[in-house]
Structure formats: C-alpha cells, structure tokens
Coordinates of C-alpha atoms in Angstrom, one line a residue:
M1 CA -43.5 17.1 -14.4
T2 CA -46.0 14.3 -14.1
G3 CA -44.7 12.7 -11.0
S4 CA -43.6 13.9 -7.6
V5 CA -39.9 13.9 -6.5
K6 CA -40.6 11.0 -4.2
E7 CA -41.9 8.9 -7.1
Q8 CA -38.9 9.4 -9.3
T9 CA -36.2 6.9 -9.8
I10 CA -32.9 7.3 -11.8
N11 CA -30.6 4.8 -13.5
F12 CA -27.2 3.9 -12.1
E13 CA -25.3 5.9 -14.7
T14 CA -27.1 9.1 -13.8
A15 CA -26.8 8.4 -10.0
L16 CA -23.0 7.7 -10.3
K17 CA -22.4 10.8 -12.5
L18 CA -24.2 13.0 -10.0
A19 CA -22.6 11.5 -6.9
D20 CA -19.1 11.5 -8.4
A21 CA -19.5 15.1 -9.5
A22 CA -20.6 16.2 -6.0
V23 CA -17.8 14.4 -4.3
F24 CA -15.2 15.8 -6.7
A25 CA -16.5 19.4 -6.3
K26 CA -16.2 18.9 -2.5
T27 CA -13.0 16.9 -2.1
Q28 CA -11.2 17.2 -5.5
R29 CA -11.1 13.5 -5.9
H30 CA -13.3 11.0 -7.8
L31 CA -15.1 8.0 -6.3
R32 CA -12.9 4.9 -6.0
N33 CA -13.7 1.6 -7.6
I34 CA -14.7 0.0 -4.4
E35 CA -16.9 3.0 -3.5
V36 CA -18.6 2.8 -6.9
A37 CA -19.3 -0.9 -6.3
V38 CA -20.9 -0.1 -2.9
L39 CA -23.0 2.7 -4.5
R40 CA -24.2 0.3 -7.2
G41 CA -25.1 -2.4 -4.7
A42 CA -27.0 0.1 -2.5
L43 CA -29.0 1.4 -5.4
L44 CA -29.9 -2.2 -6.3
G45 CA -31.1 -2.8 -2.7
Q46 CA -28.3 -5.3 -1.9
K47 CA -27.1 -5.9 1.7
Y48 CA -23.5 -5.3 2.5
D49 CA -22.7 -9.1 2.6
Q50 CA -23.9 -9.5 -1.0
I51 CA -22.0 -6.4 -2.1
A52 CA -18.8 -7.8 -0.5
V53 CA -19.3 -11.1 -2.3
D54 CA -19.9 -9.5 -5.7
C55 CA -16.7 -7.4 -5.5
S56 CA -14.6 -10.0 -3.6
Y57 CA -14.0 -8.0 -0.4
A58 CA -14.4 -9.0 3.2
P59 CA -17.9 -8.2 4.5
E60 CA -16.4 -6.5 7.6
Y61 CA -14.4 -4.1 5.4
I62 CA -17.5 -3.1 3.5
K63 CA -19.7 -2.8 6.6
H64 CA -17.3 -1.0 8.9
D65 CA -15.0 0.9 6.6
V66 CA -16.0 1.6 3.0
G67 CA -19.8 1.9 3.6
P68 CA -19.7 4.4 6.5
K69 CA -17.0 6.5 4.9
L70 CA -19.0 6.6 1.6
W71 CA -22.2 7.8 3.3
Q72 CA -20.2 10.4 5.2
I73 CA -18.5 11.9 2.2
L74 CA -21.8 11.8 0.2
S75 CA -23.6 13.6 3.0
S76 CA -20.9 16.3 3.1
S77 CA -20.8 16.6 -0.7
L78 CA -24.6 16.7 -1.2
G79 CA -25.3 18.9 1.8
E80 CA -27.8 16.5 3.5
K81 CA -27.7 13.3 5.4
V82 CA -27.2 10.3 3.1
N83 CA -27.4 6.6 4.1
K84 CA -27.9 3.3 2.3
N85 CA -31.7 3.5 2.6
N86 CA -32.3 7.0 1.4
L87 CA -29.6 7.2 -1.3
M88 CA -32.0 6.8 -4.2
A89 CA -34.4 9.4 -2.9
V90 CA -31.7 12.0 -2.3
L91 CA -30.1 11.5 -5.7
A92 CA -33.5 11.6 -7.5
Q93 CA -34.4 14.8 -5.7
R94 CA -31.1 16.4 -6.7
T95 CA -31.7 15.3 -10.3
F96 CA -35.2 16.8 -10.2
Y97 CA -34.0 20.2 -9.1
E98 CA -31.1 20.1 -11.6
Q99 CA -33.7 19.5 -14.4
E100 CA -35.9 22.3 -13.1
K101 CA -33.2 25.0 -13.4
D102 CA -34.2 28.0 -15.5
Q103 CA -33.2 27.4 -19.1
D104 CA -31.9 30.9 -19.5
E105 CA -29.5 30.5 -16.6
R106 CA -28.1 27.3 -18.0
E107 CA -27.6 28.9 -21.4
E108 CA -25.9 31.8 -19.8
F109 CA -23.6 29.5 -17.9
I110 CA -22.7 27.5 -21.0
L111 CA -21.9 30.7 -23.0
S112 CA -19.8 32.1 -20.2
S113 CA -17.9 28.9 -19.9
L114 CA -17.2 28.8 -23.6
S115 CA -16.1 32.4 -23.8
S116 CA -12.8 31.8 -22.1
S117 CA -10.0 30.9 -24.6
T118 CA -7.5 30.1 -21.8
V119 CA -9.1 26.8 -20.6
P120 CA -6.5 24.0 -21.1
S121 CA -7.5 20.6 -22.5
R122 CA -7.2 19.0 -19.1
S123 CA -9.7 19.7 -16.3
V124 CA -9.2 23.0 -14.5
Q125 CA -10.5 21.3 -11.4
S126 CA -7.8 18.6 -11.5
P127 CA -6.8 17.6 -8.0
E128 CA -3.6 18.8 -6.4
L129 CA -1.1 16.2 -7.4
E130 CA 1.9 14.7 -5.6
S131 CA 5.2 13.5 -7.0
L132 CA 5.1 10.4 -4.9
V133 CA 8.3 9.1 -3.5
G134 CA 8.0 6.4 -0.8
L135 CA 4.9 6.3 1.3
V136 CA 1.6 7.3 -0.3
P137 CA -0.3 9.4 2.3
L138 CA -3.4 7.8 3.9
N139 CA -5.7 10.6 2.5
S140 CA -4.2 10.4 -1.0
H141 CA -6.6 9.7 -3.9
L142 CA -3.6 8.3 -5.8
Y143 CA -3.3 5.2 -3.7
M144 CA -4.3 2.3 -5.9
E145 CA -5.9 -0.7 -4.2
R146 CA -5.0 -4.1 -5.5
P147 CA -8.0 -6.5 -5.9
S148 CA -8.6 -8.4 -2.6
V149 CA -5.2 -7.6 -1.1
E150 CA -6.4 -4.9 1.3
S151 CA -9.5 -6.7 2.2
R152 CA -7.6 -9.9 3.0
C153 CA -5.2 -7.9 5.2
Y154 CA -7.9 -6.1 7.0
E155 CA -9.7 -9.3 7.7
E156 CA -6.5 -11.0 8.9
I157 CA -5.4 -8.2 11.2
S158 CA -8.8 -8.4 13.0
R159 CA -7.9 -12.0 14.1
P160 CA -6.3 -12.5 17.6
G161 CA -2.6 -13.3 17.2
A162 CA -2.5 -12.4 13.5
L163 CA 0.6 -12.4 11.4
I164 CA 0.8 -10.8 8.0
R165 CA 3.9 -11.1 5.7
I166 CA 4.2 -8.5 2.9
K167 CA 6.8 -9.1 0.3
A168 CA 7.6 -7.1 -2.9
P169 CA 10.6 -5.5 -4.6
S170 CA 11.7 -2.0 -3.7
Q171 CA 9.1 0.8 -4.3
M172 CA 6.2 -1.5 -5.0
G173 CA 3.9 -0.1 -2.3
K174 CA 4.7 -2.3 0.7
T175 CA 5.0 0.5 3.3
S176 CA 1.9 2.2 1.9
L177 CA -0.1 -1.0 2.4
M178 CA 1.4 -1.5 5.9
V179 CA 0.3 1.9 7.2
R180 CA -3.3 1.3 5.9
I181 CA -3.4 -2.0 7.8
L182 CA -2.4 -0.1 10.9
A183 CA -5.0 2.6 10.3
Y184 CA -7.7 0.0 9.7
A185 CA -6.8 -1.7 13.0
K186 CA -7.5 1.6 14.8
Q187 CA -10.6 2.4 12.8
Q188 CA -12.1 -1.1 13.3
C189 CA -12.0 -0.6 17.1
S190 CA -13.8 2.7 17.0
A191 CA -16.3 1.6 14.3
R192 CA -17.4 -1.4 16.5
G193 CA -17.6 0.6 19.6
N194 CA -15.0 -1.7 21.2
N195 CA -13.7 -0.6 24.6
M196 CA -10.4 -2.4 24.0
A197 CA -7.6 0.0 23.0
V198 CA -5.7 -0.6 19.8
R199 CA -2.1 0.6 19.8
T200 CA 0.0 0.5 16.6
V201 CA 3.7 0.7 16.2
A202 CA 5.6 0.9 12.9
L203 CA 9.3 0.2 13.3
S204 CA 11.8 0.3 10.5
L205 CA 14.8 -1.9 11.2
Q206 CA 16.9 0.4 9.1
R207 CA 16.7 2.8 12.1
A208 CA 19.1 0.6 14.1
E209 CA 22.8 1.4 14.1
R210 CA 24.8 -1.2 12.1
C211 CA 26.8 -2.2 15.2
I212 CA 23.6 -3.3 17.0
F213 CA 23.0 -6.0 14.5
N214 CA 26.3 -7.7 15.5
D215 CA 25.0 -8.8 18.9
L216 CA 21.7 -10.4 19.7
D217 CA 21.5 -9.0 23.2
K218 CA 22.1 -5.4 22.0
F219 CA 19.7 -5.8 19.2
L220 CA 16.8 -7.1 21.4
R221 CA 17.4 -4.3 23.9
W222 CA 17.2 -1.8 21.1
F223 CA 14.1 -3.6 19.8
C224 CA 12.3 -3.4 23.2
A225 CA 13.4 0.2 23.8
S226 CA 12.3 1.3 20.4
V227 CA 8.8 -0.2 20.7
T228 CA 8.5 1.3 24.2
R229 CA 9.4 4.8 22.9
K230 CA 6.9 4.5 20.0
L231 CA 4.2 3.6 22.6
Q232 CA 5.3 6.6 24.7
L233 CA 5.6 4.3 27.8
P234 CA 8.2 4.6 30.6
H235 CA 11.6 2.9 29.7
R236 CA 11.8 -0.2 31.9
V237 CA 13.9 -2.5 29.7
E238 CA 16.7 -2.9 32.2
D239 CA 14.2 -4.0 34.9
Y240 CA 13.3 -7.0 32.9
W241 CA 16.8 -7.9 31.7
S242 CA 18.3 -10.6 33.8
E243 CA 21.6 -12.3 33.5
T244 CA 20.0 -15.6 34.6
F245 CA 17.9 -15.9 31.5
G246 CA 18.9 -15.5 27.9
C247 CA 18.1 -12.3 25.9
K248 CA 15.3 -14.0 24.0
S249 CA 13.6 -14.9 27.3
N250 CA 14.2 -11.4 28.6
C251 CA 12.6 -9.9 25.5
T252 CA 9.6 -12.2 25.8
A253 CA 9.2 -11.4 29.4
Y254 CA 9.3 -7.6 28.7
F255 CA 6.5 -7.9 26.2
E256 CA 4.5 -10.4 28.3
D257 CA 4.9 -8.8 31.7
C258 CA 5.4 -5.1 30.9
L259 CA 4.2 -3.9 27.5
L260 CA 1.1 -6.0 26.8
P261 CA -0.3 -5.5 30.4
E262 CA 0.4 -1.8 30.3
I263 CA -1.4 -1.4 27.0
N264 CA -4.3 -3.5 28.2
G265 CA -5.5 -3.9 24.6
V266 CA -4.3 -4.9 21.1
L267 CA -0.8 -4.1 20.0
V268 CA -0.3 -4.2 16.2
L269 CA 3.5 -4.2 15.6
A270 CA 4.6 -3.6 12.0
L271 CA 8.3 -4.4 11.3
D272 CA 9.4 -2.7 8.0
Q273 CA 12.7 -3.4 6.2
V274 CA 13.3 -6.7 8.0
D275 CA 15.7 -7.5 5.1
E276 CA 18.3 -5.8 7.3
V277 CA 18.3 -8.8 9.6
F278 CA 18.9 -11.2 6.7
L279 CA 22.4 -9.7 6.3
H280 CA 23.5 -10.5 9.9
P281 CA 24.0 -14.2 10.7
E282 CA 24.8 -13.3 14.3
I283 CA 21.1 -12.6 15.0
V284 CA 19.0 -13.7 12.1
D285 CA 18.0 -17.2 13.3
D286 CA 17.3 -16.2 16.9
F287 CA 15.3 -13.1 16.1
F288 CA 13.0 -14.8 13.6
T289 CA 12.6 -17.9 15.9
L290 CA 11.5 -15.4 18.6
L291 CA 8.8 -13.9 16.4
R292 CA 7.6 -17.4 15.4
S293 CA 7.4 -18.4 19.1
W294 CA 5.2 -15.3 19.8
Y295 CA 2.9 -16.2 17.0
E296 CA 2.6 -19.7 18.2
E297 CA 2.0 -18.5 21.8
A298 CA -1.0 -16.5 20.6
A299 CA -2.3 -19.4 18.5
Y300 CA -1.9 -22.4 20.8
G301 CA 0.7 -21.6 23.4
D302 CA 0.8 -23.3 26.8
S303 CA 1.8 -20.3 28.9
G304 CA -1.8 -19.7 29.9
N305 CA -1.4 -16.0 29.2
P306 CA -4.1 -14.8 26.9
L307 CA -2.4 -11.4 26.4
W308 CA -0.3 -12.9 23.5
Q309 CA -3.5 -13.0 21.5
N310 CA -3.4 -9.2 21.6
L311 CA -0.1 -9.1 19.8
R312 CA -0.5 -8.9 16.0
L313 CA 2.5 -8.8 13.7
V314 CA 3.1 -7.3 10.2
I315 CA 6.4 -8.2 8.7
V316 CA 7.5 -6.3 5.6
H317 CA 10.5 -7.4 3.4
S318 CA 11.8 -6.9 -0.2
T319 CA 13.5 -10.1 -1.0
E320 CA 13.1 -13.8 -0.8
V321 CA 14.2 -15.4 2.4
Y322 CA 17.4 -16.8 1.1
I323 CA 18.9 -17.6 4.5
P324 CA 18.5 -21.2 5.8
L325 CA 15.8 -21.2 8.5
D326 CA 14.3 -24.2 10.2
I327 CA 10.7 -24.4 8.8
N328 CA 9.4 -25.2 12.3
K329 CA 11.0 -22.0 13.6
S330 CA 10.5 -19.5 10.8
P331 CA 7.8 -16.9 10.7
F332 CA 7.9 -16.9 6.9
N333 CA 5.8 -20.0 6.4
V334 CA 2.9 -19.1 8.8
G335 CA 0.2 -16.4 8.8
L336 CA -1.1 -14.5 5.7
A337 CA 1.5 -14.1 2.9
I338 CA 1.0 -11.1 0.6
E339 CA 3.2 -10.6 -2.4
L340 CA 2.5 -7.3 -4.2
Q341 CA 2.5 -7.4 -8.0
A342 CA 2.9 -4.6 -10.6
F343 CA -0.2 -2.8 -11.6
T344 CA -2.3 -4.3 -14.4
P345 CA -3.3 -2.3 -17.5
L346 CA -6.8 -1.7 -16.0
Q347 CA -5.2 -0.4 -12.8
V348 CA -2.8 1.8 -14.8
L349 CA -5.8 3.2 -16.8
D350 CA -7.6 3.9 -13.5
L351 CA -4.6 5.6 -12.0
S352 CA -4.1 7.7 -15.1
Q353 CA -7.7 8.9 -14.9
R354 CA -7.1 9.9 -11.2
Y355 CA -4.4 12.1 -12.5
G356 CA -6.8 13.7 -14.9
L357 CA -5.4 12.0 -18.0
H358 CA -7.2 10.0 -20.7
L359 CA -4.8 7.6 -22.3
S360 CA -5.6 5.9 -25.6
E361 CA -5.1 2.1 -25.9
D362 CA -1.9 2.7 -27.8
E363 CA -0.6 5.1 -25.2
L364 CA -1.5 2.8 -22.4
S365 CA 0.3 0.0 -24.2
E366 CA 3.5 2.1 -24.7
L367 CA 3.6 3.1 -21.0
M368 CA 3.1 -0.5 -19.9
Q369 CA 5.9 -1.6 -22.1
L370 CA 8.2 1.0 -20.7
V371 CA 7.6 0.5 -16.9
A372 CA 5.6 -2.7 -16.8
G373 CA 3.1 -1.3 -14.2
H374 CA 5.8 -0.6 -11.6
P375 CA 4.0 1.7 -9.1
Y376 CA 6.8 4.2 -8.5
L377 CA 7.9 4.5 -12.1
L378 CA 4.3 4.8 -13.2
Q379 CA 3.4 7.5 -10.6
Q380 CA 6.4 9.6 -11.8
A381 CA 5.4 9.3 -15.4
L382 CA 1.8 10.3 -14.8
Y383 CA 2.8 13.2 -12.5
Y384 CA 5.2 14.8 -15.1
I385 CA 2.7 14.3 -18.0
T386 CA -0.1 15.8 -15.9
Q387 CA 2.0 18.8 -15.0
Q388 CA 2.5 19.3 -18.7
D389 CA 6.3 19.2 -18.3
L390 CA 6.5 16.7 -21.2
T391 CA 4.3 14.5 -23.4
L392 CA 4.2 10.8 -23.2
K393 CA 6.1 10.5 -26.4
Q394 CA 8.9 12.8 -25.1
L395 CA 8.9 10.8 -21.8
I396 CA 9.4 7.5 -23.6
Q397 CA 12.1 8.9 -25.9
T398 CA 14.2 10.3 -23.0
A399 CA 13.3 7.8 -20.2
A400 CA 16.4 5.7 -20.5
T401 CA 18.8 8.6 -20.8
N402 CA 20.6 10.9 -18.3
A403 CA 18.2 13.7 -19.4
G404 CA 15.0 11.7 -18.5
I405 CA 12.8 11.9 -15.5
Y406 CA 14.2 8.7 -14.1
C407 CA 17.9 9.8 -14.1
N408 CA 18.3 9.9 -10.4
H409 CA 16.5 6.6 -9.9
L410 CA 18.6 4.9 -12.5
H411 CA 21.9 6.5 -11.3
R412 CA 21.2 5.1 -7.8
H413 CA 20.8 1.6 -9.1
L414 CA 23.8 2.0 -11.3
R415 CA 26.0 3.0 -8.4
S416 CA 24.7 0.0 -6.4
L417 CA 25.6 -2.4 -9.2
Q418 CA 29.0 -0.8 -9.8
E419 CA 29.8 -1.2 -6.1
H420 CA 29.0 -5.0 -6.4
P421 CA 30.7 -6.3 -9.5
Q422 CA 29.4 -9.8 -9.1
L423 CA 25.8 -8.5 -8.9
A424 CA 26.5 -6.3 -12.0
A425 CA 27.8 -9.2 -13.9
A426 CA 24.8 -11.3 -13.1
Y427 CA 22.5 -8.4 -14.2
E428 CA 24.4 -8.1 -17.5
Q429 CA 23.4 -11.7 -18.2
A430 CA 19.8 -10.9 -17.6
I431 CA 19.6 -7.8 -19.8
A432 CA 21.6 -9.4 -22.6
S433 CA 19.1 -12.3 -23.0
P434 CA 15.8 -11.9 -24.8
T435 CA 14.3 -14.7 -22.7
P436 CA 14.5 -15.5 -18.9
V437 CA 17.9 -16.7 -17.9
E438 CA 19.3 -18.6 -14.9
I439 CA 21.8 -16.7 -12.7
E440 CA 23.4 -17.4 -9.3
Q441 CA 20.5 -17.7 -6.7
L442 CA 21.7 -15.1 -4.2
S443 CA 22.3 -12.5 -7.0
A444 CA 18.8 -13.2 -8.3
F445 CA 17.3 -12.6 -4.9
K446 CA 19.2 -9.4 -4.4
L447 CA 18.3 -8.0 -7.9
H448 CA 14.7 -8.9 -7.3
S449 CA 14.7 -7.1 -4.0
M450 CA 16.0 -4.0 -5.8
G451 CA 13.2 -4.3 -8.3
L452 CA 15.5 -4.8 -11.2
V453 CA 14.4 -8.3 -12.2
K454 CA 11.3 -10.5 -12.2
L455 CA 11.6 -14.0 -11.0
H456 CA 10.3 -16.9 -13.1
G457 CA 11.0 -19.9 -11.0
N458 CA 14.8 -20.3 -11.1
L459 CA 15.0 -17.9 -14.0
V460 CA 15.1 -14.0 -14.1
M461 CA 14.5 -11.3 -16.6
P462 CA 14.6 -7.5 -16.5
S463 CA 11.5 -6.2 -14.8
C464 CA 10.8 -3.6 -17.5
E465 CA 12.0 -2.2 -20.8
L466 CA 13.3 1.0 -19.1
Y467 CA 15.9 -1.0 -17.2
R468 CA 16.9 -3.1 -20.1
R469 CA 17.5 -0.1 -22.3
Y470 CA 19.4 1.9 -19.7
F471 CA 21.6 -0.7 -18.2
S472 CA 22.5 -2.3 -21.5
K473 CA 24.3 1.0 -22.3
H474 CA 25.7 1.9 -18.9
L475 CA 27.0 -1.4 -17.4
D476 CA 30.6 -2.1 -18.4
S477 CA 31.1 -5.5 -20.0

C-alpha cells in the first residue's frame, strides 16, 4: 500500500456495501432508504438540515431520530464507535483490512462456500419473516415508509395542541403508522433531554360495548375511564361527573382538572377505529364537537389553562366522513390530514427486496396488476413466495380462487357483502364496468372503507384486479 489508512477514502458505493453488509450480519436487516440517504449525506459532509431538504424529511426527524439510530446500529455492527464525523475513516479502515486479508484464506473461503450443493437460490441469511396481519411491529424491517408521510406526522405531533387525522381503507397501514407516531413522541422527549413527561394512549373505539354508543353520557364515562385505565391512574370519573353540568362539560373537566394535571406533561391520545362513532347518530355530533373544542382550546382557547396545549390528538378512520357535521364544529377539517395510498411500484420493489426477492420488471408489473400495491395483499404474496410455498405464477393463477392464499380474506368480504344486499348490488355495478362508475354515495363510502373500491371523485372502480376477478364470479346477480 502506498498510503496510510488515515489517507484513504472510498466511494459511496463501496461504503454503502460495507455498511449494509455489516448491519445485515448483525441485525438480519438491510439499511432502509432514509438511512441510506443519511449515510450518503454524511459521507458528502452535509449537515442534517441539508440532508433533510434533499430527501424531503423534517430536519428534527433526521437530527433526533434517524441519525442517532443509524450511528448506534453502525457502531454495534462495526464493533467501534461511529458518528457523522468519523464515518469515512472507520469505513476506509475496514476496507483496508479487508483488502489486506491473506489471499490463500480468501480462496479457501470461496472454495468451501462453493462446495455445498444444498445452498438455495435465495440468501441463506434471509431475515426471519412475518406473515403480517394487522399491525406491523415497531422493530420490523418490513415496515414501508411512505415519502414524507412519517416526517410530516412526526413534525406535527411535536407541536403543542396538535391534531393528526389518518384516513385510509381497511388494512392499508393506518394503525402501524399510528403506533410509530406514538413511539416518536416518546423518543423525541428523551432525545432532547426534555424533563417534561410524554404519556401515550392508543384507544380503539371497537373496544366499547355496542350499547354504550346509544347514550352520550355512558359513552363519555367509558371514554374517560378507558383513558384513565390506560394511563394506570386512579379511577376518579365519578368525582368529576355532576348532574348540574352536561356530560360534555363533565368530560372536559375530567381531562382539564384531573388527567392533564396528574400527568404534568404531554398526553398523546390516539383514537383508532373512530368509524364506529359514525354509525351512531345519538352521539356522533356531540363527541366530534367535543374533540374540536379541545383542539381549539389548545390553539386559541380563552380558558386561560395552558394544559390543553399538552393534549395532542391522533384520529384514525377508514371511511369518508359521510355524516353531516357543522364545519365549524368538526375535527375533520382542522389539523394535519393524512390519507394513506397504495404502495408505488418502487416501494413494491423495495419491499420485495427486504423479503429477499429479486423481481423482474415483468414480475413486478404482474404483481402490481393483481393487488395494485395494497399493503396487506402485497405482504401476503411476498411472504408466501419467499417461504417457497408457491411461485409468483402459481400465486397469480390461484389468487382469485378458493384455493388461493387470499381465500379467507376474500370470504370475509364476501360474507359482508352478502349480509348487505344493497351494498353487494352497488359493488356488482362497479366490477361489471370497465371504467369508473357512479353508485349511491353511502355505498361508495362503505365499499371504500372496506378497501374494495377506489374513489375517483363521485365515481368508483374496484381497487385491484384480484377483487374484480373474484367477486365477478361469486356475487349473485
């Protein structure tokens, strides 16, 4: 060698290959796209703000979340302390020693690797895979970030009195995003060394008994009691429930005088499956008006109580808000609106590679045509192919049959449609038409919430070829 280790530099492709291999060997996962972007920026000597601009993420997210985690995992994988400043030196040194290995040892390693005839075409070191149903775990390498969505949510939840509305059809990843927002809220506090506590509560409204939705007073008592239980605080709901005031005032007083002072910090309250409330006219207007009033109290309320700024709301729902709400009282026209979309072809390619697959352009096109980037349907397909249970060709041939991997998923939707003949009739119109078609508005909203159709203004069409093929054969005319 003509130069010392300190004098050496390496190009980005070499650095990325080395870093990714080290991380994969340690954690059984590859570097994510955002981590690669930070790695590239660091090697170019960019500051975090510039990296964030280049990849369209919030600077705070890069500084306090992605960056620190990346250096931590690289340090663990490379066996020495790595940071933004010494990254090039560490990787150059590792490259130098790799090049200095004894040639005989390397040849012996290559020959021994080739001697095995049982090595499958896919990587032996492929990560342990999950057949994902519902929530994608926080530590899963199979969670696919959507460009700018997570960063916008993380930035918004950092604001006092924030409100985030997440909308998407069934099984599109709403709850998985929700739990990451909650996790970020906690991590942000510790990363900044903030002494203010951050408490998070995720409450699914499907947990409530059906009878509770028939009475606003019962519902708000359940609501307060459920949040209290999640926070593991003493149950004091009855102490704040007065016959003199209405139940909305009682609920507000319970948060303002009991929960928020007791926490003495930020409360991030995530309400999942709020579609349940849409179905109950007895409570729907009052409950959503109450949430809107809390948001306004935090933003510019006249109560003089700054504690309302510590309440941050995340509202998750599947369908359009088809109920008539006063625009001045609705929480669905304020805050940050997030509507999750299906995965793009590039995201599908990325996800397939995380599963250890290498799809050709034609294979990617066939898979996209079948499931149209639907996260759940896509995850299932990639899982079964990776497990070598079937080939992509076999999957496509059997997908819309009762022998295919989606049979249970399709049967569940079929039962729902058969139980609601008017909805089934509307869907028959959609699948029979080669172009988007107009159907009754409420049916369109319900079919969209089930993930069975895409909305195009006032028109709908089947959300993917899988559904068109299956339901055209199994729905009775």
